[in-house]
Short mmCIF file of C-alpha atoms in Angstrom, two decimals:
data_model
loop_
_atom_site.label_atom_id
_atom_site.label_comp_id
_atom_site.label_asym_id
_atom_site.label_seq_id
_atom_site.Cartn_x
_atom_site.Cartn_y
_atom_site.Cartn_z
CA UNK S 254 0.00 0.00 0.00
CA UNK S 255 1.44 3.37 -1.04
CA UNK S 256 0.99 6.51 1.05
CA UNK S 257 -0.35 9.81 -0.30
CA UNK S 258 -0.07 12.97 1.77
CA UNK S 259 -3.53 14.46 1.26
CA UNK S 260 -3.76 18.24 1.87
CA UNK S 261 -7.32 19.56 2.20
CA UNK S 262 -8.49 22.69 4.00
CA UNK S 263 -12.17 21.75 3.64
CA UNK S 264 -12.77 18.49 5.47
CA UNK S 265 -15.29 17.09 7.98
CA UNK S 266 -16.61 17.94 10.49
CA UNK S 267 -16.98 20.97 8.25
CA UNK S 268 -20.01 20.69 5.97
CA UNK S 269 -20.71 22.25 2.59
CA UNK S 270 -19.95 21.40 -1.01
CA UNK S 271 -16.16 21.80 -0.84
CA UNK S 272 -15.89 18.86 1.57
CA UNK S 273 -17.42 16.19 -0.66
CA UNK S 274 -14.65 15.63 -3.23
CA UNK S 275 -11.78 15.17 -0.75
CA UNK S 276 -13.92 13.12 1.66
CA UNK S 277 -15.05 10.66 -1.01
CA UNK S 278 -11.55 10.25 -2.45
CA UNK S 279 -10.29 9.48 1.06
CA UNK S 280 -13.15 7.00 1.48
CA UNK S 281 -12.24 4.90 -1.55
CA UNK S 282 -8.48 5.35 -2.15
CA UNK S 283 -7.46 2.37 0.00
CA UNK S 284 -9.47 0.08 -2.28
CA UNK S 285 -7.08 1.07 -5.08
CA UNK S 286 -3.80 0.66 -3.21
CA UNK S 287 -3.34 4.16 -1.79
CA UNK S 288 -3.46 5.05 1.90
CA UNK S 289 -4.45 8.72 2.40
CA UNK S 290 -2.73 10.64 5.20
CA UNK S 291 -4.90 13.73 5.62
CA UNK S 292 -3.60 17.14 6.72
CA UNK S 293 -6.42 19.58 7.49
CA UNK S 294 -7.29 22.33 10.01
CA UNK S 295 -8.33 21.79 13.59
CA UNK S 296 -12.04 22.36 14.20
CA UNK S 297 -12.99 26.01 14.44
CA UNK S 298 -15.95 28.23 13.64
CA UNK S 299 -17.96 26.74 10.77
CA UNK S 300 -20.93 28.16 8.92
CA UNK S 301 -21.92 24.52 8.35
CA UNK S 302 -21.18 21.67 10.74
CA UNK S 303 -22.35 18.31 9.45
CA UNK S 304 -22.66 15.43 11.89
CA UNK S 305 -23.54 12.97 9.13
CA UNK S 306 -20.19 13.65 7.43
CA UNK S 307 -18.37 13.47 10.76
CA UNK S 308 -19.97 10.06 11.34
CA UNK S 309 -18.99 8.91 7.84
CA UNK S 310 -15.42 9.97 8.54
CA UNK S 311 -15.37 7.84 11.70
CA UNK S 312 -16.37 4.81 9.63
CA UNK S 313 -13.57 5.44 7.12
CA UNK S 314 -11.04 6.05 9.95
CA UNK S 315 -8.20 7.52 7.86
CA UNK S 316 -4.99 8.90 9.37
CA UNK S 317 -5.78 12.56 10.04
CA UNK S 318 -3.43 15.27 11.26
CA UNK S 319 -5.17 18.50 12.24
CA UNK S 320 -3.26 21.77 12.64
CA UNK S 321 -4.06 25.24 13.92
CA UNK S 322 -4.84 27.02 10.69
CA UNK S 323 -4.37 30.65 11.83
CA UNK S 324 -7.17 31.84 9.58
CA UNK S 325 -10.22 33.91 10.45
CA UNK S 326 -12.50 31.01 11.38
CA UNK S 327 -9.83 28.63 12.71
CA UNK S 328 -7.65 30.93 14.77
CA UNK S 329 -8.91 29.66 18.11
CA UNK S 330 -8.35 25.95 17.55
CA UNK S 331 -11.44 25.47 19.70
CA UNK S 332 -14.14 22.85 19.43
CA UNK S 333 -16.32 23.07 16.34
CA UNK S 334 -19.01 25.69 16.56
CA UNK S 335 -21.52 26.77 13.98
CA UNK S 336 -21.71 30.48 13.18
CA UNK S 337 -24.92 32.12 12.09
CA UNK S 338 -25.67 32.83 8.46
CA UNK S 339 -23.74 35.84 7.13
CA UNK S 340 -25.56 37.86 4.43
CA UNK S 341 -23.95 37.48 1.02
CA UNK S 342 -23.43 41.23 0.53
CA UNK S 343 -21.30 41.29 3.69
CA UNK S 344 -19.21 38.29 2.67
CA UNK S 345 -18.68 39.88 -0.77
CA UNK S 346 -17.27 43.03 0.85
CA UNK S 347 -15.05 41.00 3.18
CA UNK S 348 -13.70 38.97 0.24
CA UNK S 349 -12.92 42.10 -1.80
CA UNK S 350 -10.95 43.63 1.08
CA UNK S 351 -9.11 40.37 1.75
CA UNK S 352 -8.15 40.01 -1.92
CA UNK S 353 -6.25 43.28 -1.70
CA UNK S 354 -3.97 41.99 1.02
CA UNK S 355 -4.03 38.17 1.16
CA UNK S 356 -2.40 36.07 -1.57
CA UNK S 357 -3.44 33.66 -2.86
CA UNK S 358 -6.55 33.80 -0.64
CA UNK S 359 -7.85 34.34 2.89
CA UNK S 360 -6.52 30.93 3.96
CA UNK S 361 -2.92 32.13 3.67
CA UNK S 362 -2.44 31.73 7.44
CA UNK S 363 -2.85 27.98 7.04
CA UNK S 364 0.19 27.54 4.76
CA UNK S 365 3.01 27.62 7.32
CA UNK S 366 1.35 25.31 9.91
CA UNK S 367 0.36 22.87 7.15
CA UNK S 368 3.90 22.74 5.74
CA UNK S 369 5.35 22.18 9.20
CA UNK S 370 2.94 19.31 9.90
CA UNK S 371 3.63 17.72 6.52
CA UNK S 372 7.35 17.57 7.29
CA UNK S 373 6.61 16.09 10.71
CA UNK S 374 4.73 13.31 8.92
CA UNK S 375 7.40 12.77 6.25
CA UNK S 376 10.10 12.27 8.88
CA UNK S 377 8.08 9.41 10.42
CA UNK S 378 6.33 7.86 7.39
CA UNK S 379 7.30 6.88 3.86
CA UNK S 380 5.26 9.14 1.58
CA UNK S 381 5.06 8.26 -2.12
CA UNK S 382 3.01 11.21 -3.37
CA UNK S 383 1.64 14.58 -2.29
CA UNK S 384 -1.90 15.58 -3.32
CA UNK S 385 -3.52 18.96 -2.82
CA UNK S 386 -7.07 20.00 -3.70
CA UNK S 387 -8.06 23.63 -4.24
CA UNK S 388 -9.63 26.01 -3.54
CA UNK S 389 -8.34 27.37 -1.30
CA UNK S 390 -5.23 27.81 -3.42
CA UNK S 391 -3.20 28.17 -0.24
CA UNK S 392 -3.33 24.35 -0.29
CA UNK S 393 -1.31 24.33 -3.51
CA UNK S 394 1.26 26.77 -2.11
CA UNK S 395 1.76 24.54 0.93
CA UNK S 396 1.92 21.34 -1.13
CA UNK S 397 4.39 22.72 -3.67
CA UNK S 398 6.70 23.90 -0.88
CA UNK S 399 6.67 20.44 0.71
CA UNK S 400 7.30 18.80 -2.67
CA UNK S 401 10.12 21.21 -3.50
CA UNK S 402 11.97 20.54 -0.25
CA UNK S 403 11.31 16.79 -0.10
CA UNK S 404 11.49 15.78 -3.77
CA UNK S 405 8.21 13.85 -3.44
CA UNK S 406 6.06 13.99 -6.62
CA UNK S 407 3.09 16.36 -6.46
CA UNK S 408 -0.42 16.24 -7.94
CA UNK S 409 -2.50 19.43 -7.87
CA UNK S 410 -6.29 19.06 -8.03
CA UNK S 411 -8.40 21.97 -9.27
CA UNK S 412 -12.04 22.09 -8.22
CA UNK S 413 -12.07 25.66 -9.58
CA UNK S 414 -9.69 27.44 -11.91
CA UNK S 415 -7.16 29.80 -10.31
CA UNK S 416 -5.97 32.44 -12.78
CA UNK S 417 -8.94 31.77 -15.09
CA UNK S 418 -11.47 32.10 -12.28
CA UNK S 419 -14.27 34.65 -12.53
CA UNK S 420 -13.14 36.39 -9.33
CA UNK S 421 -9.98 37.47 -11.15
CA UNK S 422 -12.16 39.76 -13.26
CA UNK S 423 -12.50 42.03 -10.21
CA UNK S 424 -8.75 42.27 -9.57
CA UNK S 425 -6.23 44.91 -10.60
CA UNK S 426 -3.53 44.00 -13.11
CA UNK S 427 -0.84 43.91 -10.41
CA UNK S 428 -2.91 41.40 -8.44
CA UNK S 429 -3.40 39.20 -11.50
CA UNK S 430 0.35 39.23 -12.18
CA UNK S 431 1.04 38.17 -8.61
CA UNK S 432 -1.53 35.37 -8.83
CA UNK S 433 -0.05 34.16 -12.11
CA UNK S 434 3.42 34.07 -10.58
CA UNK S 435 2.13 32.01 -7.63
CA UNK S 436 0.25 29.54 -9.81
CA UNK S 437 3.16 29.21 -12.22
CA UNK S 438 5.50 28.33 -9.36
CA UNK S 439 3.10 25.61 -8.17
CA UNK S 440 2.68 24.14 -11.65
CA UNK S 441 6.44 24.20 -12.18
CA UNK S 442 6.82 21.99 -9.12
CA UNK S 443 3.92 19.66 -9.95
CA UNK S 444 4.25 16.35 -11.77
CA UNK S 445 0.52 16.11 -12.45
CA UNK S 446 -2.70 18.11 -12.47
CA UNK S 447 -6.32 16.99 -12.22
CA UNK S 448 -9.29 19.20 -13.08
CA UNK S 449 -13.05 18.93 -13.32
CA UNK S 450 -13.46 19.27 -17.08
CA UNK S 451 -11.70 19.85 -20.37
CA UNK S 452 -12.61 23.55 -20.46
CA UNK S 453 -10.70 24.20 -17.23
CA UNK S 454 -7.59 22.29 -18.27
CA UNK S 455 -7.60 23.73 -21.78
CA UNK S 456 -7.74 27.26 -20.37
CA UNK S 457 -4.77 26.55 -18.11
CA UNK S 458 -2.75 25.02 -20.95
CA UNK S 459 -3.34 28.14 -23.05
CA UNK S 460 -1.87 30.29 -20.27
CA UNK S 461 1.13 28.14 -19.29
CA UNK S 462 1.89 26.21 -22.47
CA UNK S 463 4.82 23.78 -22.27
CA UNK S 464 5.22 24.35 -18.54
CA UNK S 465 1.86 22.67 -17.92
CA UNK S 466 2.32 19.21 -16.32
CA UNK S 467 0.70 15.88 -17.17
CA UNK S 468 -3.04 16.35 -16.68
CA UNK S 469 -6.23 14.34 -16.37
CA UNK S 470 -9.93 15.21 -16.16
CA UNK S 471 -11.55 13.78 -13.03
CA UNK S 472 -15.00 15.25 -12.67
CA UNK S 473 -17.10 15.79 -9.60
CA UNK S 474 -19.41 12.89 -8.84
CA UNK S 475 -21.90 11.29 -6.50
CA UNK S 476 -21.45 8.52 -3.96
CA UNK S 477 -23.81 5.64 -4.71
CA UNK S 478 -23.72 4.72 -1.01
CA UNK S 479 -25.39 8.03 -0.17
CA UNK S 480 -28.35 7.11 -2.33
CA UNK S 481 -28.67 3.68 -0.73
CA UNK S 482 -28.99 5.29 2.69
CA UNK S 483 -32.38 4.90 4.36
CA UNK S 484 -32.44 8.33 6.00
CA UNK S 485 -36.04 9.56 5.90
CA UNK S 486 -36.82 12.61 3.81
CA UNK S 487 -37.80 15.85 5.51
CA UNK S 488 -39.27 17.26 2.30
CA UNK S 489 -42.81 18.55 2.83
CA UNK S 490 -43.99 16.95 -0.39
CA UNK S 491 -47.17 18.52 -1.76
CA UNK S 492 -49.39 15.88 -3.36
CA UNK S 493 -50.87 16.84 -6.71
CA UNK S 494 -48.24 19.53 -7.27
CA UNK S 495 -44.97 19.67 -9.16
CA UNK S 496 -42.42 19.70 -6.32
CA UNK S 497 -39.29 21.59 -7.39
CA UNK S 498 -36.18 21.55 -5.18
CA UNK S 499 -33.03 23.67 -5.03
CA UNK S 500 -30.21 22.30 -2.87
CA UNK S 501 -27.38 24.53 -1.65
CA UNK S 502 -26.57 28.16 -0.99
CA UNK S 503 -26.97 31.11 -3.31
CA UNK S 504 -23.80 33.08 -4.02
CA UNK S 505 -23.19 36.24 -6.01
CA UNK S 506 -22.62 34.10 -9.10
CA UNK S 507 -25.75 31.97 -8.86
CA UNK S 508 -28.58 34.14 -7.60
CA UNK S 509 -32.09 32.69 -8.14
CA UNK S 510 -33.76 35.83 -9.55
CA UNK S 511 -34.26 34.60 -13.12
CA UNK S 512 -35.72 31.29 -11.89
CA UNK S 513 -38.16 32.96 -9.49
CA UNK S 514 -39.19 35.49 -12.14
CA UNK S 515 -39.63 32.60 -14.58
CA UNK S 516 -41.96 30.80 -12.16
CA UNK S 517 -43.92 34.01 -11.64
CA UNK S 518 -44.20 34.60 -15.37
CA UNK S 519 -45.31 31.01 -16.02
CA UNK S 520 -48.13 31.50 -13.50
CA UNK S 521 -49.13 34.86 -15.03
CA UNK S 522 -49.11 33.32 -18.51
CA UNK S 523 -51.42 30.54 -17.35
CA UNK S 524 -48.91 27.74 -17.96
CA UNK S 525 -49.91 26.40 -14.53
CA UNK S 526 -51.53 27.84 -11.42
CA UNK S 527 -49.93 28.55 -8.05
CA UNK S 528 -51.84 25.56 -6.75
CA UNK S 529 -50.00 23.24 -9.15
CA UNK S 530 -46.42 23.92 -8.08
CA UNK S 531 -44.36 24.09 -4.89
CA UNK S 532 -40.79 25.35 -4.51
CA UNK S 533 -38.46 23.82 -1.91
CA UNK S 534 -35.10 25.29 -0.82
CA UNK S 535 -32.51 23.52 1.30
CA UNK S 536 -29.29 25.28 2.21
CA UNK S 537 -30.53 28.70 3.24
CA UNK S 538 -32.04 31.81 1.66
CA UNK S 539 -30.68 35.29 2.32
CA UNK S 540 -33.05 38.18 3.22
CA UNK S 541 -32.83 39.79 -0.24
CA UNK S 542 -34.11 36.61 -1.90
CA UNK S 543 -36.89 36.29 0.68
CA UNK S 544 -37.99 39.84 -0.21
CA UNK S 545 -37.98 38.96 -3.91
CA UNK S 546 -40.13 35.89 -3.22
CA UNK S 547 -42.61 38.11 -1.36
CA UNK S 548 -42.58 40.71 -4.13
CA UNK S 549 -43.34 38.08 -6.77
CA UNK S 550 -46.20 36.67 -4.71
CA UNK S 551 -44.57 33.25 -4.31
CA UNK S 552 -44.22 33.10 -0.52
CA UNK S 553 -47.16 30.73 -0.12
CA UNK S 554 -45.66 28.21 -2.57
CA UNK S 555 -42.14 28.19 -1.07
CA UNK S 556 -40.66 26.17 1.80
CA UNK S 557 -37.20 26.96 3.17
CA UNK S 558 -35.52 24.17 5.18
CA UNK S 559 -32.23 25.95 5.88
CA UNK S 560 -29.01 23.97 6.06
CA UNK S 561 -29.54 20.20 6.33
CA UNK S 562 -27.08 17.38 7.08
CA UNK S 563 -25.85 15.81 3.87
CA UNK S 564 -27.79 12.56 4.22
CA UNK S 565 -31.10 14.37 4.76
CA UNK S 566 -30.35 16.65 1.83
CA UNK S 567 -29.75 13.61 -0.42
CA UNK S 568 -32.97 11.97 0.82
CA UNK S 569 -34.87 15.09 -0.22
CA UNK S 570 -33.31 15.01 -3.69
CA UNK S 571 -34.74 11.53 -4.18
CA UNK S 572 -38.24 12.64 -3.16
CA UNK S 573 -38.62 15.80 -5.28
CA UNK S 574 -40.13 15.75 -8.78
CA UNK S 575 -37.67 18.21 -10.32
CA UNK S 576 -34.28 19.60 -9.25
CA UNK S 577 -32.91 22.90 -10.52
CA UNK S 578 -29.59 24.74 -10.54
CA UNK S 579 -28.23 27.99 -11.92
CA UNK S 580 -24.84 29.36 -12.86
CA UNK S 581 -24.67 33.05 -13.76
CA UNK S 582 -20.98 32.99 -14.58
CA UNK S 583 -19.94 34.84 -17.71
CA UNK S 584 -20.20 32.74 -20.84
CA UNK S 585 -16.40 33.08 -21.07
CA UNK S 586 -16.11 30.80 -18.02
CA UNK S 587 -17.39 27.51 -19.43
CA UNK S 588 -16.00 25.13 -16.82
CA UNK S 589 -18.15 23.39 -14.21
CA UNK S 590 -18.34 25.38 -10.99
CA UNK S 591 -20.51 23.23 -8.78
CA UNK S 592 -20.57 19.68 -7.48
CA UNK S 593 -24.32 20.13 -7.06
CA UNK S 594 -24.97 18.94 -10.62
CA UNK S 595 -23.45 15.53 -9.90
CA UNK S 596 -25.35 14.98 -6.65
CA UNK S 597 -28.44 15.79 -8.69
CA UNK S 598 -27.36 13.28 -11.33
CA UNK S 599 -26.89 10.65 -8.62
CA UNK S 600 -30.56 11.02 -7.71
CA UNK S 601 -31.51 10.22 -11.35
CA UNK S 602 -34.28 12.82 -11.12
CA UNK S 603 -35.20 15.33 -13.85
CA UNK S 604 -32.99 18.43 -13.70
CA UNK S 605 -33.51 21.98 -14.95
CA UNK S 606 -30.21 23.78 -15.49
CA UNK S 607 -30.22 27.54 -16.04
CA UNK S 608 -26.83 27.77 -17.70
CA UNK S 609 -24.57 29.27 -20.33
CA UNK S 610 -23.16 26.95 -22.97
CA UNK S 611 -20.33 24.90 -21.52
CA UNK S 612 -19.45 21.69 -19.71
CA UNK S 613 -22.44 21.67 -17.33
CA UNK S 614 -24.94 22.25 -20.14
CA UNK S 615 -23.32 19.51 -22.23
CA UNK S 616 -23.61 17.05 -19.36
CA UNK S 617 -27.29 17.85 -18.82
CA UNK S 618 -28.01 17.42 -22.51
CA UNK S 619 -26.43 13.95 -22.41
CA UNK S 620 -28.02 12.98 -19.08
CA UNK S 621 -31.41 12.00 -20.47
CA UNK S 622 -33.49 13.76 -17.84
CA UNK S 623 -32.10 17.24 -18.36
CA UNK S 624 -33.58 20.56 -19.46
CA UNK S 625 -31.48 23.68 -20.13
CA UNK S 626 -32.73 27.29 -19.99
CA UNK S 627 -30.90 30.54 -20.74
CA UNK S 628 -29.41 32.32 -17.73
CA UNK S 629 -30.57 35.76 -18.82
CA UNK S 630 -34.16 34.97 -19.82
CA UNK S 631 -37.08 34.57 -17.42
CA UNK S 632 -39.18 33.98 -20.54
CA UNK S 633 -37.09 30.94 -21.47
CA UNK S 634 -37.25 29.64 -17.88
CA UNK S 635 -41.05 30.02 -17.94
CA UNK S 636 -41.25 28.19 -21.27
CA UNK S 637 -39.10 25.30 -20.00
CA UNK S 638 -41.21 25.06 -16.82
CA UNK S 639 -44.34 24.96 -18.99
CA UNK S 640 -42.91 22.00 -20.92
CA UNK S 641 -41.80 20.24 -17.74
CA UNK S 642 -45.17 20.74 -16.04
CA UNK S 643 -47.04 19.37 -19.06
CA UNK S 644 -44.99 16.17 -19.26
CA UNK S 645 -45.16 15.78 -15.46
CA UNK S 646 -48.98 15.91 -15.57
CA UNK S 647 -48.93 13.14 -18.16
CA UNK S 648 -46.53 11.09 -16.03
CA UNK S 649 -43.95 11.29 -18.80
CA UNK S 650 -40.99 13.10 -17.22
CA UNK S 651 -37.86 11.84 -18.99
CA UNK S 652 -35.69 9.28 -17.23
CA UNK S 653 -31.97 9.52 -16.68
CA UNK S 654 -29.68 7.28 -18.74
CA UNK S 655 -28.29 4.92 -16.09
CA UNK S 656 -25.18 3.99 -18.07
CA UNK S 657 -24.38 7.70 -18.44
CA UNK S 658 -24.98 8.33 -14.73
CA UNK S 659 -22.66 5.52 -13.61
CA UNK S 660 -19.55 7.20 -15.03
CA UNK S 661 -19.83 9.80 -12.25
CA UNK S 662 -19.83 7.30 -9.37
CA UNK S 663 -17.27 8.46 -6.78
CA UNK S 664 -15.75 5.01 -6.41
CA UNK S 665 -14.98 4.73 -10.11
CA UNK S 666 -13.61 8.28 -10.20
CA UNK S 667 -11.34 7.45 -7.26
CA UNK S 668 -10.06 4.48 -9.24
CA UNK S 669 -9.13 6.88 -12.05
CA UNK S 670 -7.36 9.14 -9.56
CA UNK S 671 -5.44 6.19 -8.09
CA UNK S 672 -4.32 5.12 -11.59
CA UNK S 673 -3.06 8.66 -12.18
CA UNK S 674 -1.25 8.50 -8.82
CA UNK S 675 0.42 5.25 -9.97
CA UNK S 676 1.62 6.96 -13.13
CA UNK S 677 2.92 10.07 -11.40
CA UNK S 678 4.55 8.28 -8.47
CA UNK S 679 6.71 6.32 -10.88
CA UNK S 680 8.48 9.60 -11.66
CA UNK S 681 11.42 10.23 -9.33
CA UNK S 682 11.12 14.00 -9.59
CA UNK S 683 8.78 16.71 -10.92
CA UNK S 684 8.43 16.45 -14.69
CA UNK S 685 9.19 20.11 -15.41
CA UNK S 686 12.08 22.15 -14.02
#
């Protein structure tokens, strides 16, 4: 069994979408000959604490080394505590201020403690490979430093693009140059890179050219075990109505306005009545969105469950009639930004994606049970909802293609990652110097 030093800032007992990919890789890697040694922060203040993920981690029982991260929400090193919901407009302002001073991100204070702990591990354990998943990109800085000093091959995993990320659009030229220098230094040290889709990796290759390491697409996915779980659903299913569910938070890049306006317009146009549809939200709704729901007259057809443990959230996916998602990113950013799509796919339920052209839209079009609406058109959303409602009334909602769905099973994806690890670990040093 080979050992991989697995650097992940987001890890249980923290909840949220950023935890799923590293957790599921850790769950299955041993089945493919790799023992993960996890380096992550000590518990601190979390906006989402998920007991179901903490319990799952206990069952996996990997080697975990937790360090004091010295970041805003982990500075105390205290027991895990959940912090109240912070309005998105406040978090946006905080992020903009932090981006002026903290490079590569607001987790910079975690780099030094993580590097120190990694070397403590290396002195006691034979490590064959270093793996880092980002964001935060501070993970990659830490991992590349450990690789540089130890000579251990490095694989960098990108859940989001770094230089080609939409948040770079808000930065000054001097900030972009600094970010490019940081990313270039990490890639120079890396022997391999994994990313969610071909659009992401292609964009990076165009920037860095020959300096770009060996790369492989390993998409987000779903864990089939989660969908076998017998956790009871908490969804307040409305009989005789089309039950539509959104799972997750709303950020500045995926606000629900066009969807809600599309529902309102569909009702005004007579496509269906308010009594024929119900909207469910799990993850939390900020006050601005609640006001919009009131303004559009949809309050009596909406239920907000707030943040739910992962297993309950998955149970609700299975019970709903239709799932929906939105990505308002510029059409220039075609890569997949959310793992939500793949959890939806795991449910094998019909999905409405409000999306630009790109990887996510292509996946939905191949899925079998997918519908795609334009991100800037409430009219198009209303039209798609009309179509969906009509086929639902007839009991003819399209089914997912099971053979297509199975390619996104987390266990199989972990097998692909392990095979890539085997390839990279055979190299005695980073491929590019």
